[in-house]
Structures are given as structure tokens and as C-alpha cells.
mmCIF file of C-alpha atoms in Angstrom:
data_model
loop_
_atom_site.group_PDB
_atom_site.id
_atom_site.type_symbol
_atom_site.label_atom_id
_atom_site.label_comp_id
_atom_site.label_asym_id
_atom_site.label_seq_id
_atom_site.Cartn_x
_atom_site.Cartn_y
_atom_site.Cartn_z
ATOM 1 C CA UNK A 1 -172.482 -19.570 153.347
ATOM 2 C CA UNK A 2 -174.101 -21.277 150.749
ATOM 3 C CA UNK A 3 -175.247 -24.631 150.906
ATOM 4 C CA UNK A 4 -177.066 -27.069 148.825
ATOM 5 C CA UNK A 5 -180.150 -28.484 149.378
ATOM 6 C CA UNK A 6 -179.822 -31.825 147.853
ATOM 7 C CA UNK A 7 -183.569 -32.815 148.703
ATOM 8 C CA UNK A 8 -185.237 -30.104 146.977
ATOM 9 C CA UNK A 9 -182.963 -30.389 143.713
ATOM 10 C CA UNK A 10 -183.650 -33.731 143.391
ATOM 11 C CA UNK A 11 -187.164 -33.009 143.849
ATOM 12 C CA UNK A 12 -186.936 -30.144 141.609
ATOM 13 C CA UNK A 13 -185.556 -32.693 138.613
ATOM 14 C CA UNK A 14 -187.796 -36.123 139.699
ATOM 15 C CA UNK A 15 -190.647 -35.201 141.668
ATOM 16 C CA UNK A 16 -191.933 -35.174 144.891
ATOM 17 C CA UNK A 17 -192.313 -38.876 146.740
ATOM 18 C CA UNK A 18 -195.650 -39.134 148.766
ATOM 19 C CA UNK A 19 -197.200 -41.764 150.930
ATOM 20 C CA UNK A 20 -200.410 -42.087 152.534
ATOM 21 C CA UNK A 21 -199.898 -43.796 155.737
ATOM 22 C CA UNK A 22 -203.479 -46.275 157.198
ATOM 23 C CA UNK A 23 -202.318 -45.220 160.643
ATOM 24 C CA UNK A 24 -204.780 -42.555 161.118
ATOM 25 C CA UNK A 25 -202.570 -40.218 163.842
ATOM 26 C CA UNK A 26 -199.784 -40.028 161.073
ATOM 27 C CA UNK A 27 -201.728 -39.721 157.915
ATOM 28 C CA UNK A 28 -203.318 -36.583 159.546
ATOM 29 C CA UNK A 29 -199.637 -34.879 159.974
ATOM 30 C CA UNK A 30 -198.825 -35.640 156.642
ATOM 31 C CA UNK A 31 -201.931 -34.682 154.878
ATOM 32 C CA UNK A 32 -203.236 -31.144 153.714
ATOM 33 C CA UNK A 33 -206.458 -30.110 152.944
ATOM 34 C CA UNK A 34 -206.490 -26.850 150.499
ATOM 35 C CA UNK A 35 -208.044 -24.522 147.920
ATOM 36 C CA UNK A 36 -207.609 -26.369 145.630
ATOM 37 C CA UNK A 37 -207.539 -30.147 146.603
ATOM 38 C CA UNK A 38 -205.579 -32.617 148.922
ATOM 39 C CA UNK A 39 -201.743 -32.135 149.461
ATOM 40 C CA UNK A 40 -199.376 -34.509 151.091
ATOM 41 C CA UNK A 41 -196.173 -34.298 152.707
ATOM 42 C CA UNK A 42 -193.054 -35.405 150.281
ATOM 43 C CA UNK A 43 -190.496 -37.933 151.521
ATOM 44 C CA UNK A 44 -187.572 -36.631 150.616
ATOM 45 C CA UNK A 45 -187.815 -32.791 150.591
ATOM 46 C CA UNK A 46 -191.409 -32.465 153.201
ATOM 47 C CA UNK A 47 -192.823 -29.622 151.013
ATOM 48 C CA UNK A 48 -196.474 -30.411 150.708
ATOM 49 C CA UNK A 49 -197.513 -31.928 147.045
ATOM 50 C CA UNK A 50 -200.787 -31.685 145.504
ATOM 51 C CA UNK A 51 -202.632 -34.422 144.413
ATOM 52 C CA UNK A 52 -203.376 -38.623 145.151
ATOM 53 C CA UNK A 53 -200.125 -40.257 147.338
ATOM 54 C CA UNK A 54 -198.102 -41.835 145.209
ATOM 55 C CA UNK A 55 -198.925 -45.000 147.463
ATOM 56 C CA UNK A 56 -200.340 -45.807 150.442
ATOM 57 C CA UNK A 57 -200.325 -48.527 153.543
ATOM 58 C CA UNK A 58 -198.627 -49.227 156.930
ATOM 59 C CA UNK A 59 -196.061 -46.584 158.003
ATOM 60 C CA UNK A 60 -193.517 -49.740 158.043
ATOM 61 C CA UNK A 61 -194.008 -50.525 153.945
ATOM 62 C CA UNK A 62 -193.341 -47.005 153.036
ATOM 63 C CA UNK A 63 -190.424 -46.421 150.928
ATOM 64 C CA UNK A 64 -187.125 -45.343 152.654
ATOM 65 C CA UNK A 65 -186.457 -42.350 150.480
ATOM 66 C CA UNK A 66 -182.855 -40.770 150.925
ATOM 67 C CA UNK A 67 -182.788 -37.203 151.778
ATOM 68 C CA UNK A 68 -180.269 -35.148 153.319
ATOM 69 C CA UNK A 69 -176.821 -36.572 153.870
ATOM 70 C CA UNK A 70 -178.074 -40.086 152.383
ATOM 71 C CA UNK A 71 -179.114 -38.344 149.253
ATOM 72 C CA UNK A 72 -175.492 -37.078 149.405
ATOM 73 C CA UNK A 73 -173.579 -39.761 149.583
ATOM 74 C CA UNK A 74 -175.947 -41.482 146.582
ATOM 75 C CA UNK A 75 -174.867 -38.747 144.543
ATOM 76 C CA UNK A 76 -170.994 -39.471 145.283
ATOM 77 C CA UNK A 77 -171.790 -42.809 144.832
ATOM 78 C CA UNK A 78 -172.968 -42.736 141.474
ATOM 79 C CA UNK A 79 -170.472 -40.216 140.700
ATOM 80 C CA UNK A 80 -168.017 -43.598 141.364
ATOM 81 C CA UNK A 81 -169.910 -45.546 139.302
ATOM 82 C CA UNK A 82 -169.862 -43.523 136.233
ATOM 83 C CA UNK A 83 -166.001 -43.393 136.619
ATOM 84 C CA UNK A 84 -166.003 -47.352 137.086
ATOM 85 C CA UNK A 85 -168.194 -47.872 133.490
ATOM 86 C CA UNK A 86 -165.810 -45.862 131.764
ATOM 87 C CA UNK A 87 -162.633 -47.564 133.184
ATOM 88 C CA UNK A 88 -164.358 -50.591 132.342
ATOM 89 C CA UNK A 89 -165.166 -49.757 128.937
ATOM 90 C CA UNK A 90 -161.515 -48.888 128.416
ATOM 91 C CA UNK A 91 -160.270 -52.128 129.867
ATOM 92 C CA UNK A 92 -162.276 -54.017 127.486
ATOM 93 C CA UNK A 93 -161.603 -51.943 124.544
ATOM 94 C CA UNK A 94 -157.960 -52.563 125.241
ATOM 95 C CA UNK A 95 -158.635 -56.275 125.909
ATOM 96 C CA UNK A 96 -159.780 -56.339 122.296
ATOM 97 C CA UNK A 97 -156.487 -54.589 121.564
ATOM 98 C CA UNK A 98 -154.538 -57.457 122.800
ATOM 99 C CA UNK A 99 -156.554 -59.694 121.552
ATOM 100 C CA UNK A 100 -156.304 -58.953 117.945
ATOM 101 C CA UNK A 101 -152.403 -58.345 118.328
ATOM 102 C CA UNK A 102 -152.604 -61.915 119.084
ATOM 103 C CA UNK A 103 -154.105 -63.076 116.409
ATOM 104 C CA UNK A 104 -151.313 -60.914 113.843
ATOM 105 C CA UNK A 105 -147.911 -60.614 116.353
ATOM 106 C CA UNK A 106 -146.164 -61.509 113.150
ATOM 107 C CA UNK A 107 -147.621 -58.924 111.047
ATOM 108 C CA UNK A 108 -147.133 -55.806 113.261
ATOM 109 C CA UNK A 109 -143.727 -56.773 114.235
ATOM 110 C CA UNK A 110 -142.857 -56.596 110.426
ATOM 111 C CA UNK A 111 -145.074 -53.159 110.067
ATOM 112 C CA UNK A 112 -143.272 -51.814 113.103
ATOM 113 C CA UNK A 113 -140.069 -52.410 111.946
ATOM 114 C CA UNK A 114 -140.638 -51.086 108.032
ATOM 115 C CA UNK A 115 -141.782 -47.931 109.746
ATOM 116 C CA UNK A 116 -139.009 -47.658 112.092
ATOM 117 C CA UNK A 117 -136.453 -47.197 109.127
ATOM 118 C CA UNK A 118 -138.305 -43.962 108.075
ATOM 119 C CA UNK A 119 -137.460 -42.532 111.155
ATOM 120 C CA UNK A 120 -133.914 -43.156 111.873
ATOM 121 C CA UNK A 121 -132.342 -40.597 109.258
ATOM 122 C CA UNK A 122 -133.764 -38.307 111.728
ATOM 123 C CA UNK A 123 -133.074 -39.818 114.676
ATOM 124 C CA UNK A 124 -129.464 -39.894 113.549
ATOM 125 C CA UNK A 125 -128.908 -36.543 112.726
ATOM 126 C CA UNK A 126 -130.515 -35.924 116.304
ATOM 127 C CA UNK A 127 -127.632 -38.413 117.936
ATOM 128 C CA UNK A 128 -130.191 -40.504 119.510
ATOM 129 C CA UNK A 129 -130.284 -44.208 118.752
ATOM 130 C CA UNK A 130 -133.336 -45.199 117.888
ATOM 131 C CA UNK A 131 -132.898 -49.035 118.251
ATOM 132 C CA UNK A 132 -132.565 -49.026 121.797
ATOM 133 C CA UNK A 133 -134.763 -46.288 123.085
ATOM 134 C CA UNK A 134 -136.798 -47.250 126.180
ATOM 135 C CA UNK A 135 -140.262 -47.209 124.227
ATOM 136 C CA UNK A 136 -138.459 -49.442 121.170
ATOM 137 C CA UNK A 137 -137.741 -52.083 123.434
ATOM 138 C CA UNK A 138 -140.459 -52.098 125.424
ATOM 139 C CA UNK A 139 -142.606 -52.749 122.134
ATOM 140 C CA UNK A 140 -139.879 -55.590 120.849
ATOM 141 C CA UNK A 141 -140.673 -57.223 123.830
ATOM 142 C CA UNK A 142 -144.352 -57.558 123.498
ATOM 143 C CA UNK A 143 -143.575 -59.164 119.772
ATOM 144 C CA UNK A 144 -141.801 -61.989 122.536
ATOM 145 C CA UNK A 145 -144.778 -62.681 124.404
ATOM 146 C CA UNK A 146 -146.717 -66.305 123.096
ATOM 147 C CA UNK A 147 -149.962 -66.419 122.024
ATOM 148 C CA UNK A 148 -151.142 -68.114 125.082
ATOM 149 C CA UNK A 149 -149.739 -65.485 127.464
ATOM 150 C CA UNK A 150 -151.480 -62.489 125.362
ATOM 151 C CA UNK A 151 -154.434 -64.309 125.856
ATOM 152 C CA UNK A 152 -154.498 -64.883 128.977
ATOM 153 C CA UNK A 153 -153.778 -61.162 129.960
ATOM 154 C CA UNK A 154 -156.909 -60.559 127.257
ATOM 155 C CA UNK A 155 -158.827 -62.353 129.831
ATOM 156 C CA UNK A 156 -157.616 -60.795 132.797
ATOM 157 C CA UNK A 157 -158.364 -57.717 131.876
ATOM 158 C CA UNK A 158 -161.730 -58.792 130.385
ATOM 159 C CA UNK A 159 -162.643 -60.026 134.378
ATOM 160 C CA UNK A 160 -161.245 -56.898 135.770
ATOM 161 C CA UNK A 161 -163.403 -54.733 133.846
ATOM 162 C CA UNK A 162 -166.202 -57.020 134.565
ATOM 163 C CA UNK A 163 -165.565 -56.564 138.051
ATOM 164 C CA UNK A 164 -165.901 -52.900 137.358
ATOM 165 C CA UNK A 165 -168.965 -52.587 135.589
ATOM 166 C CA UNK A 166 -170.497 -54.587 138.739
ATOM 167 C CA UNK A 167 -169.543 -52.346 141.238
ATOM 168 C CA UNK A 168 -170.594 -49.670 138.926
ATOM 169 C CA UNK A 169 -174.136 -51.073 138.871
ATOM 170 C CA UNK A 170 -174.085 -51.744 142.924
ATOM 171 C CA UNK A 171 -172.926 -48.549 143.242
ATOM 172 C CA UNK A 172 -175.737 -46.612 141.611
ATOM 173 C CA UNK A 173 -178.511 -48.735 143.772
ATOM 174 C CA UNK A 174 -176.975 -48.281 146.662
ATOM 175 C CA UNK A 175 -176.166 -51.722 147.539
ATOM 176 C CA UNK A 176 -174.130 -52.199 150.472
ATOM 177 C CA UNK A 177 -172.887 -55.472 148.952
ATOM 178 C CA UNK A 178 -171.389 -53.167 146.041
ATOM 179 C CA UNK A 179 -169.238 -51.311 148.488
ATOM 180 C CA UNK A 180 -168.034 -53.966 150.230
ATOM 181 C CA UNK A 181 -167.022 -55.423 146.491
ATOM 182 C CA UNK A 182 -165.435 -51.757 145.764
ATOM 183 C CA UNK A 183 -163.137 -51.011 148.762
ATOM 184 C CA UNK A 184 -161.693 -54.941 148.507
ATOM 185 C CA UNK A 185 -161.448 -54.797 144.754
ATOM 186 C CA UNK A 186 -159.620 -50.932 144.811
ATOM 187 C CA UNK A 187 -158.000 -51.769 147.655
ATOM 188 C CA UNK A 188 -156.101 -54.660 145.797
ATOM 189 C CA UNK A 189 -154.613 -52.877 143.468
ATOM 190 C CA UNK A 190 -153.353 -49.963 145.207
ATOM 191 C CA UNK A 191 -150.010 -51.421 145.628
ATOM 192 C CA UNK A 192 -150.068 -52.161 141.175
ATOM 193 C CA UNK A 193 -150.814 -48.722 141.210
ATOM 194 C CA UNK A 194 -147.712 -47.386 143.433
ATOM 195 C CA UNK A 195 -145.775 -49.891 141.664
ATOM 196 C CA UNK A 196 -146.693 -48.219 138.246
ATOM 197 C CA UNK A 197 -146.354 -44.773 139.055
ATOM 198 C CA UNK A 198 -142.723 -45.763 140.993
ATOM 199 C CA UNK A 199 -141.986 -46.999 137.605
ATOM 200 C CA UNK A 200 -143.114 -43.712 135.338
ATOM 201 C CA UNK A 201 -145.078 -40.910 137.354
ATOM 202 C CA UNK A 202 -147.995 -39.231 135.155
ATOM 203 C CA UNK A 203 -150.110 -37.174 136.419
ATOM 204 C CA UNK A 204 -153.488 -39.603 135.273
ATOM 205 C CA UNK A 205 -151.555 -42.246 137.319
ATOM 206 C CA UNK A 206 -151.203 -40.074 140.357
ATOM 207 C CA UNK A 207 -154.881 -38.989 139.900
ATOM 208 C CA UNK A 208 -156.189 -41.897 139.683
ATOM 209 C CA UNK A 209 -154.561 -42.963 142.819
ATOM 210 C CA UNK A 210 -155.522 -40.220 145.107
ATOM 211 C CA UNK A 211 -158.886 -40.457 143.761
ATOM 212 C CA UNK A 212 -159.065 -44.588 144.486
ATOM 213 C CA UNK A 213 -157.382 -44.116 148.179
ATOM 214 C CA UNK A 214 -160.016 -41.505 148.502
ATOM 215 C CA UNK A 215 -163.091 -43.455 147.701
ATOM 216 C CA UNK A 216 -161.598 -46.391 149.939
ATOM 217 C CA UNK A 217 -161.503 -44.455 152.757
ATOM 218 C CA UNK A 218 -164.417 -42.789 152.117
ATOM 219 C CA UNK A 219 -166.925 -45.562 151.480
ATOM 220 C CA UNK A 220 -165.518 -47.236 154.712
ATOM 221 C CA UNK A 221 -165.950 -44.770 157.096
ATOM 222 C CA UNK A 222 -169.137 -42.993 156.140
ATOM 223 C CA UNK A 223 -171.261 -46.598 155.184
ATOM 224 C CA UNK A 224 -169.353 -48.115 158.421
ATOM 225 C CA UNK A 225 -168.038 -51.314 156.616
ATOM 226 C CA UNK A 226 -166.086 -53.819 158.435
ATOM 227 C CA UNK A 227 -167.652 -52.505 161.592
ATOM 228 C CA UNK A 228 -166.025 -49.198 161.466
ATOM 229 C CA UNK A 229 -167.932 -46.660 163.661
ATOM 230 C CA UNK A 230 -170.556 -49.100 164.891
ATOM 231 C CA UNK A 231 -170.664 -51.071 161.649
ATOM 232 C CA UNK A 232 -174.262 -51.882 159.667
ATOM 233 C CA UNK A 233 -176.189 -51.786 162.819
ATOM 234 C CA UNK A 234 -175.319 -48.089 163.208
ATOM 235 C CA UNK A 235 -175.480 -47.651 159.324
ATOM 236 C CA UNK A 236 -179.385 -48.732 159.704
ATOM 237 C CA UNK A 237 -179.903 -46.955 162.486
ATOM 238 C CA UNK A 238 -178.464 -43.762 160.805
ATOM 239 C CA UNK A 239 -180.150 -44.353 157.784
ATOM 240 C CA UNK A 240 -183.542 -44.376 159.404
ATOM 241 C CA UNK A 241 -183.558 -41.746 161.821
ATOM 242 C CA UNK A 242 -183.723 -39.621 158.395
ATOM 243 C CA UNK A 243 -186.752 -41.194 156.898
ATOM 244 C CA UNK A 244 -189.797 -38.549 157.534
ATOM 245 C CA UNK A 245 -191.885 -40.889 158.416
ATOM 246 C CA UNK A 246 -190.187 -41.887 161.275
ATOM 247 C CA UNK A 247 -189.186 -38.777 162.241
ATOM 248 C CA UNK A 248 -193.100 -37.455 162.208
ATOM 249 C CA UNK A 249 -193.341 -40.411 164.421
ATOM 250 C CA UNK A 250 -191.406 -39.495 166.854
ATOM 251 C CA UNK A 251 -192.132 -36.024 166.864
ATOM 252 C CA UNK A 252 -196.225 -36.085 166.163
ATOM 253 C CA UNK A 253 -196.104 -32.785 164.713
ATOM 254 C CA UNK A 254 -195.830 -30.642 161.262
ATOM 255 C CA UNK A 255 -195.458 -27.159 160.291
ATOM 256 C CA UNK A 256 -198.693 -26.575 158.249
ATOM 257 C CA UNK A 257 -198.303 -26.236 154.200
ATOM 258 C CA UNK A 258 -199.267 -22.489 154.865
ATOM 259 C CA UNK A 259 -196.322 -21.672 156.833
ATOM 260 C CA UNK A 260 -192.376 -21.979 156.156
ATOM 261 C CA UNK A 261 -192.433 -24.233 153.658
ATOM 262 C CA UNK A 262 -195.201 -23.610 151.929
ATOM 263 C CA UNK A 263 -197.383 -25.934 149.539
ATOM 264 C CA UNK A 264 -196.077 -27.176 146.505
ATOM 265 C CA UNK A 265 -197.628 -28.614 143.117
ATOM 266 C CA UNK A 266 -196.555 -31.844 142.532
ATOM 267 C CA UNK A 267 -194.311 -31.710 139.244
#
């Protein structure tokens, strides 16, 4: 079965990641001398690169580069992100809506109505009054709300989708604070979100439910919040037994660039 290497695409589409280690033992197992110049071992995929580290120093400054399943979960993670910019774009696009119907309730209530008359010859002839059709009074209602109560759900929304675009920016660095801030905040309004699809089912609605219970459960479990499966200390632990530099640590030796792998030019 087919299955994707996530270190090499990356590598494939940013470049390799090298590091020149001072301890002597270690730099030797990454290093490479060839034909045609000095390779060293990549971070994230371990193909051999040609050319200068990208940086060098104590084992313990190198970069943690995520490879393998961390590289994995990034990519889901900024998957999530992406979807939280656009919700919050839409939020605050509809914000504005609100907003501006503030500002002219008057106006569009008298627009609404002119162009209601132009529709109820047909309506008529259909048997279906018009006037009290769920969607009519739904909009008659808004014309009811105050000023001040428009406004204030203006700036409700306005925080949500502030709270959005956050997590959407956590999300992409991989900051654990970020998913801590997305399982509470998606959490919270699961219940709005049975409530509204109890009220009219849609299939967005029940997408965008399965696809929020999904990412709370799934950013819980697999980054080990609220001390689930062994909680950060395990998550750090995890997270560093894949860093190549500690695993050439531990096991002291590499396949040379002329076998398996092979040597790679740097892109």
C-alpha cells in the first residue's frame, strides 16, 4: 500500500534542513565527504545535502525540525487554520452586514416591503400566503431589533472572528497555546451548533459540526492536552525522540550517502 512520505515532499517543495553539530562524534555521522564536495545529513528527511550546513553549534541549539508523524499533524493543523481565516473572514464580513443594517433599519424595512408586493400576485395564484411565511417573519423581526442590540451582536461576532483568526495563526506555528485556545473555543459552541441544526438541518451545518467534533477530539488526544495520554510531558518526550539528532545520538551510527538513501543536492 501506498504511503506518503511527508518528509521528503516537504523537502522536495522547501529544501533540505542541515546542521553542523561542534560535538565532534556526531558531526562525523552526519557529515559526507564526496566527489564533488561536503554533504550533510538533512533534519527532516536524512538524505545527505550538498553544500555548507545551514547552521552550526551544540547538538542542544539545533532546530527541532518536524518529520514524520509531527510533520503530519502540522499539515492537519494548518489545514484547520486555513478553514478558521475563512470562517473568520465571513464572520466579519457579515458583522459589517449588521452593522450597516443598523445604520438604515428604516430604509430596508420600507425596500423590503415595496418589493414584497411584486411578488404576491404570484404567490396568490400559488395559494401560499406570503405575509406569514416562515422566512417573512423571520426578516420582520430583525426590522424589531434596536439599534443598540444590532450593535452589540456586530461586536460579538467581530470578537468571535477575532478569536478565529488567532487560533488560525497559533495553529499554523504550532503553538501548543493555540490548541489549547481551539478545543475550548470549538468546544463552546458545539451545543449553538446542535441547537441550530435541531432548529433547520443543512447539510453545511451538519458538516461543519462533524468536522469541529472531529478536530476537538483530535487535537486532544494526539497533542495530549489536559493531560490526556501522559499530557505535555509525554508530548515533549514524543516530539523529541523524532528529532535526528537525537536519534543519531542514541544510535551512533548512519547508513553512508552511497547506500539506501543515497546523496542528494541540496535544492
Amino acid at each position: 500500500m501506498f504511503k506518503r512520505d511527508w518528509d521528503r515532499r516537504t523537502c522536495a517543495k522547501r529544501g533540505h534542513i542541515t546542521y553542523a553539530p561542534t560535538e565532534p562524534e556526531l558531526a562525523t555521522r552526519l557529515h559526507a565527504a564526496t566527489a564533488v564536495g561536503d554533504a550533510w545529513r538533512c533534519l527532516r528527511c536524512g538524505d545527505f545535502a550538498l553544500g555548507a550546513p545551514h547552521g552550526s553549534g551544540p547538538a542542544a541549539n539545533a532546530p527541532l525540525v518536524p518529520r514524520g508523524k509531527a510533520l503530519r499533524d502540522l499539515f492537519i493543523l494548518r489545514f484547520l487554520a486555513v478553514e478558521r481565516v475563512l470562517r473568520g473572514v465571513v464572520i466579519i464580513l457579515m458583522a459589517w452586514g449588521v452593522w450597516k443594517f443598523s445604520n438604515s433599519q428604516e430604509a430596508v424595512q420600507r425596500v423590503f416591503e415595496e418589493d414584497l408586493t411584486i411578488f404576491k400576485p404570484v404567490t396568490d395564484h400559488f395559494h401560499w400566503d406570503l405575509d406569514h411565511a416562515p422566512i417573512v417573519e423571520t426578516i420582520r423581526k430583525t426590522f424589531g431589533y434596536q439599534k443598540k442590540t444590532l450593535l452589540i451582536v456586530a461586536g460579538a461576532m467581530v470578537a468571535y472572528a477575532l478569536i478565529e483568526i488567532v487560533e488560525a495563526v497559533g495553529l499554523w506555528l504550532g503553538k501548543r497555546w493555540a490548541e489549547y485556545l481551539t478545543v475550548v473555543a470549538t468546544a463552546a459552541f458545539l451545543p449553538l451548533e446542535g441547537y441550530e441544526l435541531h432548529e433547520h438541518v443543512s447539510a453545511v451545518k451538519i458538516c461543519t459540526l462533524l468536522l469541529n467534533i472531529a478536530a476537538v477530539l483530535w487535537i486532544m488526544l494526539s497533542k495530549r492536552l489536559f493531560g490526556l495520554r501522559g499530557g505535555v510531558v509525554a508530548f515533549e518526550a514524543e516530539r523529541h525522540s523524532a528529532s535526528l539528532l537525537e536519534v543519531e545520538e542514541a544510535a551512533g551510527t548512519v547508513p553512508h550517502p552511497g547506500h539506501g538513501r543515497g546523496a542528494h543536492a541540496r535544492s
